[in-house]
Coordinates of C-alpha atoms in Angstrom, one line a residue:
X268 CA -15.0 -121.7 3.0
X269 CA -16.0 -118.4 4.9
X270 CA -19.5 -117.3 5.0
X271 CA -21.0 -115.2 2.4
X272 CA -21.7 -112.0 3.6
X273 CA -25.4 -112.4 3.1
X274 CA -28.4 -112.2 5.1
X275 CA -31.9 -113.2 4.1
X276 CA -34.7 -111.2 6.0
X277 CA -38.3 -112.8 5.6
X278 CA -41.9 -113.0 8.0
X279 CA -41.9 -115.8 10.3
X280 CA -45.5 -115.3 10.7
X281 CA -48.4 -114.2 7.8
X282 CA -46.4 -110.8 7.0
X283 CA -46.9 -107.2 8.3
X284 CA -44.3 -108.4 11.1
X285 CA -42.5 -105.0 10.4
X286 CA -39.9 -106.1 8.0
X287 CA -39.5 -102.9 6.4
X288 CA -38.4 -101.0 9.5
X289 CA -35.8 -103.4 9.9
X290 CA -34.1 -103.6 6.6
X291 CA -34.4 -100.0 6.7
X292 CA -32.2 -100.1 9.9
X293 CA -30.2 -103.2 8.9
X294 CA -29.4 -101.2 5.2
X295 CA -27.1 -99.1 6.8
X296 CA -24.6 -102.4 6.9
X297 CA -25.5 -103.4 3.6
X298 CA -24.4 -101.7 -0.1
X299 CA -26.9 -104.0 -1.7
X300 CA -30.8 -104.8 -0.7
X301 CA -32.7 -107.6 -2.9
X302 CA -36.4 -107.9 -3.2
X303 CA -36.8 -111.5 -4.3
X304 CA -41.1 -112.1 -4.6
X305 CA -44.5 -111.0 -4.1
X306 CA -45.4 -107.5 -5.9
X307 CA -47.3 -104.2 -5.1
X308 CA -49.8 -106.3 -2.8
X309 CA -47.0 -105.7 0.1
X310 CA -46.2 -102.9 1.6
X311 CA -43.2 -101.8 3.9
X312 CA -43.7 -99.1 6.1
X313 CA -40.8 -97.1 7.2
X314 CA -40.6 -94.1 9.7
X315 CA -37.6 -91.8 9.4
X316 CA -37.9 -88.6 11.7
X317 CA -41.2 -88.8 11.5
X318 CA -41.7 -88.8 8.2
X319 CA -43.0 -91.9 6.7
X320 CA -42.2 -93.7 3.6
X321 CA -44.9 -96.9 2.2
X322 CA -43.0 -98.8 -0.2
X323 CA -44.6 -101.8 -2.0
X324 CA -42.4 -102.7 -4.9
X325 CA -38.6 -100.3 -4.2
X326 CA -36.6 -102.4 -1.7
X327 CA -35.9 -100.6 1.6
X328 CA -32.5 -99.9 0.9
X329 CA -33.4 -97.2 -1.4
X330 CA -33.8 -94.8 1.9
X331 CA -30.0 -95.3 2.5
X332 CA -27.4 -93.1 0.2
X333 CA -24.9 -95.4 -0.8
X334 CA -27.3 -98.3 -1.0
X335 CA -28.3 -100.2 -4.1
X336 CA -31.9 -101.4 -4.4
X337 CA -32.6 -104.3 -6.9
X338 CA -36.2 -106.0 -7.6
X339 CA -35.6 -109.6 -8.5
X340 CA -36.3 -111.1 -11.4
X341 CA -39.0 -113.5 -8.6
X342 CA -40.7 -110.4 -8.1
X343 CA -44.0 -109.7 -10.8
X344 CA -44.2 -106.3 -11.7
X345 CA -47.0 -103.7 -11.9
X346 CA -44.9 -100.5 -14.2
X347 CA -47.1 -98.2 -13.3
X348 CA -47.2 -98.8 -9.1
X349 CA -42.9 -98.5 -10.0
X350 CA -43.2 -95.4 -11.9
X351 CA -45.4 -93.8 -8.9
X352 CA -43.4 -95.1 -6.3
X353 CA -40.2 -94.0 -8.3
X354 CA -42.2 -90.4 -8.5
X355 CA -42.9 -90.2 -4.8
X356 CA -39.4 -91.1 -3.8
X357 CA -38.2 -88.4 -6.2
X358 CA -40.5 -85.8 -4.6
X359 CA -38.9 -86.6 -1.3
X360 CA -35.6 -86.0 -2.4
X361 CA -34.4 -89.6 -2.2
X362 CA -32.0 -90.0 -4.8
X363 CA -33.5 -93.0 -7.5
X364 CA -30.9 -93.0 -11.1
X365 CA -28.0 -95.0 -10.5
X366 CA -29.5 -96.9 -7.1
X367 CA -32.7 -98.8 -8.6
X368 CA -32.3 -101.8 -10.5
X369 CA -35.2 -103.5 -12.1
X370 CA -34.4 -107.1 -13.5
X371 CA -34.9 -108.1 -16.9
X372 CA -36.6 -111.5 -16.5
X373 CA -39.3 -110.0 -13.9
X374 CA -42.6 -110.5 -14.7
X375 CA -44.8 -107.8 -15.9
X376 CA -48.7 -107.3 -14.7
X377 CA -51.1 -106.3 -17.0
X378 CA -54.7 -104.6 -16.8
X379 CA -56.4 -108.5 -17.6
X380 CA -54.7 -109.6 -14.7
X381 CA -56.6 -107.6 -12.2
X382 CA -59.6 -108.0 -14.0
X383 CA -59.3 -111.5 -14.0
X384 CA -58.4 -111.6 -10.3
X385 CA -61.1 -109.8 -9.2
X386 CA -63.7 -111.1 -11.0
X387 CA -62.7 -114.6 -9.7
X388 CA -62.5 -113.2 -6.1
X389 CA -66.4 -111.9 -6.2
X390 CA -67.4 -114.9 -8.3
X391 CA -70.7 -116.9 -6.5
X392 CA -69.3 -120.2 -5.0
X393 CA -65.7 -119.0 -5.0
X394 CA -63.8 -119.7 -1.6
X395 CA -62.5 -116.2 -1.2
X396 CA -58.9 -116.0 -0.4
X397 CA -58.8 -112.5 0.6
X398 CA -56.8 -111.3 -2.0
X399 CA -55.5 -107.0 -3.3
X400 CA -57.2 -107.9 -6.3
X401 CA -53.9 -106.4 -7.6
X402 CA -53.3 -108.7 -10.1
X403 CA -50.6 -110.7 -8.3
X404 CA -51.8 -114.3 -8.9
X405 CA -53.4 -114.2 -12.4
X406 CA -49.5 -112.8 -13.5
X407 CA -47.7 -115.8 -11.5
X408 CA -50.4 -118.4 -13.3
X409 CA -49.3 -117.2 -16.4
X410 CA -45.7 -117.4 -15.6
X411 CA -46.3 -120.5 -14.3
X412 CA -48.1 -121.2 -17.8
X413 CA -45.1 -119.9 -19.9
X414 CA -47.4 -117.2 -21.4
X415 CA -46.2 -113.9 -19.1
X416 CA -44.4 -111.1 -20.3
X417 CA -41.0 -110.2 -19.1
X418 CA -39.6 -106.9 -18.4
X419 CA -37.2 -107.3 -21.3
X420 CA -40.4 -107.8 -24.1
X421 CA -41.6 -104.9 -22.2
X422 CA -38.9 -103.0 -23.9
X423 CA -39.5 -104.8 -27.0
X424 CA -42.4 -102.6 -28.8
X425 CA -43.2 -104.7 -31.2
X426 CA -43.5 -107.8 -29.1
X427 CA -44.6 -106.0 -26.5
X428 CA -47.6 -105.2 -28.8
X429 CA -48.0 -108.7 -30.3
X430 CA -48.1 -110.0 -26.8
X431 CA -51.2 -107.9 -25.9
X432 CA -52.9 -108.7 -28.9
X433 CA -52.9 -112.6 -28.4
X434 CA -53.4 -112.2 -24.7
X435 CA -56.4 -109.5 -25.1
X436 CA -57.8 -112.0 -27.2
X437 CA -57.8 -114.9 -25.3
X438 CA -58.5 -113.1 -22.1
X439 CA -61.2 -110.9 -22.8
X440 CA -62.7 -114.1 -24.1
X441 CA -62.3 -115.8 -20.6
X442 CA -63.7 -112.8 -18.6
X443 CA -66.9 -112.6 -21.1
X444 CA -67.7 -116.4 -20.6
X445 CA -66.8 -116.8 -16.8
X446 CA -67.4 -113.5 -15.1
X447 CA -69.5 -111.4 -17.6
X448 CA -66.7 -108.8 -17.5
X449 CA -66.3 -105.7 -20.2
X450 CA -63.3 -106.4 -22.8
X451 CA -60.2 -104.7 -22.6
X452 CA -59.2 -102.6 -25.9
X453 CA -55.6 -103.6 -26.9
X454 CA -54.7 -100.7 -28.3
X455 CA -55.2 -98.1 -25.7
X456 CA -53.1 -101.1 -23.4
X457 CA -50.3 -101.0 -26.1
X458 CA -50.0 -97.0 -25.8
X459 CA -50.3 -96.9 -22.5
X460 CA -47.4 -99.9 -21.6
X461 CA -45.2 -98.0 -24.3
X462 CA -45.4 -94.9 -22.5
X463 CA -44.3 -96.6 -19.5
X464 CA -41.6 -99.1 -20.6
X465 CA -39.7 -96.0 -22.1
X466 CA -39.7 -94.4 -18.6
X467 CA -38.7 -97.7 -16.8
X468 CA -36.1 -98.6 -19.4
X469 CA -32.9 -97.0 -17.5
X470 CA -33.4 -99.0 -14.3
X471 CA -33.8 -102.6 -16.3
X472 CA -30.3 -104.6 -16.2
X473 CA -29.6 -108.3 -15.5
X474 CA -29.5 -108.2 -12.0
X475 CA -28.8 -111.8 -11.3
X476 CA -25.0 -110.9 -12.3
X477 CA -25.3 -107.7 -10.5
X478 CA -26.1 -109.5 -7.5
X479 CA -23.6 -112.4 -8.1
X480 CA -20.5 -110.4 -9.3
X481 CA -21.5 -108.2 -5.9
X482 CA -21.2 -111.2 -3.8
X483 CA -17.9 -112.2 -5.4
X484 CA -16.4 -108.6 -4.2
X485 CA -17.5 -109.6 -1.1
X486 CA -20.3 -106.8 -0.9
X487 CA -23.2 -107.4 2.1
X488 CA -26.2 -107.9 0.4
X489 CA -29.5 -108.4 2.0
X490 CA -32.6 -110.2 0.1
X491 CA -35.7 -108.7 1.7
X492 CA -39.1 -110.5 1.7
X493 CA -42.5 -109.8 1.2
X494 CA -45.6 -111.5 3.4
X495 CA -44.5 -113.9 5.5
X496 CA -44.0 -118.0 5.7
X497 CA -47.1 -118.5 6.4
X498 CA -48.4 -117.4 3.3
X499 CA -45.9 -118.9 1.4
X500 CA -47.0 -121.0 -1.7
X501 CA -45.7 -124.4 -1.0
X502 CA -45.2 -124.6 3.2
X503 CA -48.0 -121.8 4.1
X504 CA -51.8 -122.2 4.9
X505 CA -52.9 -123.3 1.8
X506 CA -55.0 -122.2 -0.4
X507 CA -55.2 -118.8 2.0
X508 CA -51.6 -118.1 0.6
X509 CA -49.5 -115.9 -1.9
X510 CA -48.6 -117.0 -5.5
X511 CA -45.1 -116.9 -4.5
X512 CA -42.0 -118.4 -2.6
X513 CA -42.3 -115.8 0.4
X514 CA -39.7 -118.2 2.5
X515 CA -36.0 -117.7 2.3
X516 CA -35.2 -120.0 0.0
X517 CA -37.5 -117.7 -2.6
X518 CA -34.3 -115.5 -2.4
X519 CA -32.3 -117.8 -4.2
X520 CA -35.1 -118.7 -6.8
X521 CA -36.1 -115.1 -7.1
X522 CA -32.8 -113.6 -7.6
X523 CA -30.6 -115.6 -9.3
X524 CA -28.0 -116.0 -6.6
X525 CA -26.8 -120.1 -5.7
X526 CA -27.8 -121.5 -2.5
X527 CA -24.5 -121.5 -1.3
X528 CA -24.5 -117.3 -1.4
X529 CA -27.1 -117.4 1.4
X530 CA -24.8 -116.6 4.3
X531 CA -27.7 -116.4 7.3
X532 CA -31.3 -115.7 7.7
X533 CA -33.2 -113.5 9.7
X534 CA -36.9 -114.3 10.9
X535 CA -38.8 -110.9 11.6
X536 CA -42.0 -112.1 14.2
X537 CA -44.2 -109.8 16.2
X538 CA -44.3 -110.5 20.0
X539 CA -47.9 -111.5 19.2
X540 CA -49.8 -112.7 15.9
X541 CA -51.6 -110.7 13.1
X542 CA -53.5 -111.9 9.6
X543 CA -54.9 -109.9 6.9
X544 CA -56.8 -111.5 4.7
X545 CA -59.2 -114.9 5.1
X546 CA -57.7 -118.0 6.9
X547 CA -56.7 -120.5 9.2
X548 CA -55.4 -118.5 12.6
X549 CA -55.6 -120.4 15.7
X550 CA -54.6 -117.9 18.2
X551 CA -57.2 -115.5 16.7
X552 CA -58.8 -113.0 19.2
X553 CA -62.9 -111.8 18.9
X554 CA -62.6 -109.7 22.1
X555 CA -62.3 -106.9 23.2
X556 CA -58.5 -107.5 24.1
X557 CA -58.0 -108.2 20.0
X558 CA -59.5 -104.6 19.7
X559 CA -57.1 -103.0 22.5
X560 CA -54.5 -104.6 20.6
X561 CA -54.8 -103.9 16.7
X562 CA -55.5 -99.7 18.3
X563 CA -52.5 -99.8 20.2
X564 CA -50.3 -101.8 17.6
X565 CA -52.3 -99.5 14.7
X566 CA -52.8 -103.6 13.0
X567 CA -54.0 -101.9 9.2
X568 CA -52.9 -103.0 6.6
X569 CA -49.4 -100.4 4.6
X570 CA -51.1 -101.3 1.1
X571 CA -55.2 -101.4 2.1
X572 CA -55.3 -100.2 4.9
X573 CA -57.8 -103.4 5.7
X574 CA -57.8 -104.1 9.4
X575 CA -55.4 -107.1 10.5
X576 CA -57.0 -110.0 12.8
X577 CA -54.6 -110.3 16.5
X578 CA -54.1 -113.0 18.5
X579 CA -51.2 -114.5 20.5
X580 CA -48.0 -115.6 19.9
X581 CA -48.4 -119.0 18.3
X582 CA -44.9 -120.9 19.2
X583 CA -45.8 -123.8 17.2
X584 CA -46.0 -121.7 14.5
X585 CA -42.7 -119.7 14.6
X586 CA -40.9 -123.0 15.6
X587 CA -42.4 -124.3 12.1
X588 CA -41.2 -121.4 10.4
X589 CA -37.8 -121.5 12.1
X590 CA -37.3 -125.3 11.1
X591 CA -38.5 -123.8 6.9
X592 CA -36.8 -121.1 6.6
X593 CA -33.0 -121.8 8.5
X594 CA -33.5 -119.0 10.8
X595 CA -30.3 -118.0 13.0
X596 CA -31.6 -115.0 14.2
X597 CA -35.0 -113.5 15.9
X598 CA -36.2 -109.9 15.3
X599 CA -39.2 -109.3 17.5
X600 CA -41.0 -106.3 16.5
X601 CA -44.2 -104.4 18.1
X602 CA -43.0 -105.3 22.0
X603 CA -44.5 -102.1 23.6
X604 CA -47.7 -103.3 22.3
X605 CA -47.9 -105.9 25.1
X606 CA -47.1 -103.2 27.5
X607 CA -50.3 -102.2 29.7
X608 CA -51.1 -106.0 29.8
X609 CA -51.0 -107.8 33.1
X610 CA -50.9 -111.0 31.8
X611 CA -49.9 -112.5 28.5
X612 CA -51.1 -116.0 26.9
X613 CA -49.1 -117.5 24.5
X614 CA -49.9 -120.4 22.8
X615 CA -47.0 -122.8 23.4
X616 CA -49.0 -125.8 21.6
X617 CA -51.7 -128.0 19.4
X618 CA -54.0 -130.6 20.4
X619 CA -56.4 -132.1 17.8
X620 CA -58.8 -134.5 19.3
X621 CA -57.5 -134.2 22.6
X622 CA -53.8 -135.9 21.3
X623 CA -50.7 -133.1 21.1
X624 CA -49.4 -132.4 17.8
X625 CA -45.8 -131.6 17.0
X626 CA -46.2 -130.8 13.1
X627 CA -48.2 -128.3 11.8
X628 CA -51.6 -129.4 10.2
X629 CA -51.0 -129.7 6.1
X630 CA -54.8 -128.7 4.8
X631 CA -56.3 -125.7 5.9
X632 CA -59.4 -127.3 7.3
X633 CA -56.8 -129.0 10.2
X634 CA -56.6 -125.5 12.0
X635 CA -60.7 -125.8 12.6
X636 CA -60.1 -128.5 14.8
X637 CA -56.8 -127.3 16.7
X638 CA -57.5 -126.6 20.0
X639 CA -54.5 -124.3 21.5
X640 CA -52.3 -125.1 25.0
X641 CA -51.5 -122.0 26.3
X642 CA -48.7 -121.0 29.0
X643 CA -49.9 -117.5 30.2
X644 CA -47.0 -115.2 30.7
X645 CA -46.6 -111.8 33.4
X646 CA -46.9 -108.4 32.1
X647 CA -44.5 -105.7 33.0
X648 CA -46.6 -103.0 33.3
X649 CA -44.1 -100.6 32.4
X650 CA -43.2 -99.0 28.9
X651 CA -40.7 -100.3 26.4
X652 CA -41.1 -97.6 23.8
X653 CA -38.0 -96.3 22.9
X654 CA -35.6 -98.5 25.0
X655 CA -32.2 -98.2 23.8
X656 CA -31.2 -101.4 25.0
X657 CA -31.9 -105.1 26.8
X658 CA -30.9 -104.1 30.3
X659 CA -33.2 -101.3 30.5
X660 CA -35.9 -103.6 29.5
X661 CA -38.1 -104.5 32.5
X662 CA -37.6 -107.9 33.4
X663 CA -40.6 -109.4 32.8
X664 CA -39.6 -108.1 29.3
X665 CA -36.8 -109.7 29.3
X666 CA -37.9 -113.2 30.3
X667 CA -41.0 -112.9 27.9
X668 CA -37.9 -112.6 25.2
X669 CA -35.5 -115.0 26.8
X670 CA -38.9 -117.5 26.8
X671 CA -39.3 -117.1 23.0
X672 CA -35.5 -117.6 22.2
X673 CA -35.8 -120.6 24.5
X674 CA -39.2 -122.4 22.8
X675 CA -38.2 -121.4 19.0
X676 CA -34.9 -122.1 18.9
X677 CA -33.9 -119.2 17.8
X678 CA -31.8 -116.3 19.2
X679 CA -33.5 -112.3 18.9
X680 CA -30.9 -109.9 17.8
X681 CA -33.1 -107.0 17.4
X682 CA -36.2 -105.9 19.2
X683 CA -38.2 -103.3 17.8
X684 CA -39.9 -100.8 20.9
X685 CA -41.9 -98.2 18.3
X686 CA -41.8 -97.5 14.6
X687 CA -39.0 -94.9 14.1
X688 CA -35.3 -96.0 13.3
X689 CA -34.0 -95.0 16.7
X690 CA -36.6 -97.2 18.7
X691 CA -34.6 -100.3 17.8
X692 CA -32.4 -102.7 20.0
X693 CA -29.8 -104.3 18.9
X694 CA -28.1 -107.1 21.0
X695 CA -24.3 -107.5 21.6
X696 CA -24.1 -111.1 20.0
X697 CA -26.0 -110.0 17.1
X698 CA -24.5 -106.3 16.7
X699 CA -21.2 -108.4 16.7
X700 CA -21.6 -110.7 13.7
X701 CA -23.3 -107.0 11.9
X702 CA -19.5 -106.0 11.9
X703 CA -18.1 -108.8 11.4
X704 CA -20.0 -109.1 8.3
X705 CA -19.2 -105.4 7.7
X706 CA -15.6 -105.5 8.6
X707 CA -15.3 -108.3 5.9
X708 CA -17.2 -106.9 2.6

């Protein structure tokens, strides 16, 4: 059986590795690009001459004529971040009708969802998670608790309206008693929800038989992440996660396509470590270095713009999220960040208690007692940005790469040298099975 022409792109580390770049510049292979979890709390940032695009909810592929975009049915969705989104890619002349797909089993947000998130976020004795307060979790729990409303009763008027009846009800209930918050009035929800569904109703199919009968033609398709492994629900730092399956195999859940349509997956990893949010980070830096390094790598957040914690590379880490997720194939992102450095730590492994650890701890409260084994690396002194390709990377650039192929177990196909489309490498091996797949859909 020959491989699916398939690839799965998704954050080895806890998101904002630059994934959107590199869909963006992997789209031009692909005719479809999935979105498969998370919602408007991520944001991709693409740079294309200069001009920059933040997308939160509209896969990448939108930016590439010829290219369909599809959010997954995995994916819970706020109508009104689409509609702007859909309204700022219209004003920048990026064609939208007949390339956006929206599918019909996604989840919808509503207003008592963000209440409800953050009112529990600021409540006293709380363990803060760090959260958009976007409404995110609230809208999994209740998908989780059968009790969510789909994008297809979105269309439905008079369920729709039902729906927000019962669920004002109950939840403005909830906030009163628990957080002391201000009821939301149904009605004005209603009107406002109708207003919107009419607008988002040409985009809505089911796109898990888009997606499938696209496969069968033997179409590339890429499914595109949001956040990263770490953060994933089940194999991330738990509780200081998403509410959703951020790892590769969320692309099968959140799409509707069968494991066996996953044809290779790509891990996206920065050549050193950021967070946003609360939580365990063991390489974590508090100095001045940390600073140097969130200016230089401009570490804010595409949706918040909150400031992202740095530290190292953490190999354990990306070895974990290698073994999780099936990666093939390294992208590392952000290089000529590390440039002016003369030397560069990188944590290559754990000790708890003074014994080495080859797993990763399960409870959050195991990273307080890591202590981290570092191998300190050389600087090259010398700039990447913009280097069109591996030989006319310094070499000290080079064996910093060919050291984090060789301790992840992994190979890097692409390496990212600045934020525009053109500042990419691509290697031979990897630019290879790119046509192959190409040459074959």
């Amino acid at each position: 059986m020959n491989q699916p022409n398939t690839a799965v792109v998704v954050g080895a580390q806890w998101g904002d590795e630059g994934k959107g770049k590199i869909v963006d510049v992997l789209s031009s292979r692909f005719s479809v690009v999935a979105r498969y979890a998370g919602g408007h709390n991520a944001g991709h940032t693409v740079t294309i001459n200069g001009k920059r695009f933040v997308l939160q909810l509209v896969p990448c592929g939108i930016l590439r004529e010829g290219c369909r975009a599809v959010v997954g049915n995995g994916v819970v969705l706020d109508p009104f971040a689409l509609l702007k989104e859909v309204d700022a890619l219209r004003a920048a002349g990026v064609r939208v009708a007949g390339n956006l797909f929206v599918s019909n089993r996604a989840q919808v947000i509503l207003p008592y969802h963000r209440m409800i998130e953050l009112a529990a976020e600021n409540a006293p004795g709380r363990v803060k998670i760090g959260t958009t307060s976007r409404g995110i979790g609230p809208a999994y729990e209740d998908k989780m608790g059968r009790r969510g409303l789909r994008v297809a009763d979105l269309l439905d008027l008079s369920l729709l309206q039902t729906h927000i009846e019962n669920a004002c009800r109950e939840k403005n209930m909830i906030a009163h008693a628990l957080f002391n918050s201000e009821p939301l009035d149904p009605e004005e929800m209603f009107r406002e929800y109708a207003k919107a569904s009419q607008r988002i109703a040409p985009f809505v199919c089911d796109t898990a038989a888009l997606l499938n009968q696209a496969i069968a033609r033997g179409e590339a398709v890429m499914f595109e992440g949001a956040q990263g492994t770490m953060l994933d629900i089940d194999h991330g730092t738990y509780p200081f996660v998403t509410s959703s399956s951020a790892t590769s195999g969320g692309a099968v859940i959140g799409t509707g396509v069968g494991p066996t349509s996953i044809g290779r997956v790509i891990g996206v990893t920065k050549a050193y470590c950021t967070r946003v949010g609360e939580g365990p980070f063991p390489t974590e830096l508090h100095d001045a270095t940390g600073e140097a390094i969130r200016k230089k790598g401009n570490e804010y957040g595409a949706v918040t713009g909150r400031p992202r914690r740095c530290g190292w590379l953490d190999l354990p880490l990306l070895r974990y999220s290698v073994m999780i997720n099936g990666i093939s194939w390294l992208v590392v992102t952000k290089l000529d960040v590390l440039d002016e450095l003369a030397e560069i730590p990188v944590c290559v492994g754990y000790k708890i208690n003074g014994k080495k650890m080859s797993e990763i701890p399960a409870q959050a409260c195991g990273y307080e007692e890591i202590e981290c084994v570092y191998e300190t690396r050389p600087g090259w002194r010398k700039s990447t940005e913009g280097t069109p390709s591996v030989d006319k990377l310094p070499t000290k650039a080079r064996e910093y790469l060919a050291f984090i192929e060789k301790e992840s177990g992994a190979r890097a196909g692409m390496i990212s040298t600045g934020p525009g489309r053109e500042q990419t490498i691509i290697t031979a091996d990897f630019a290879a099975e790119l046509d192959r797949l190409a040459l074959s859909s």
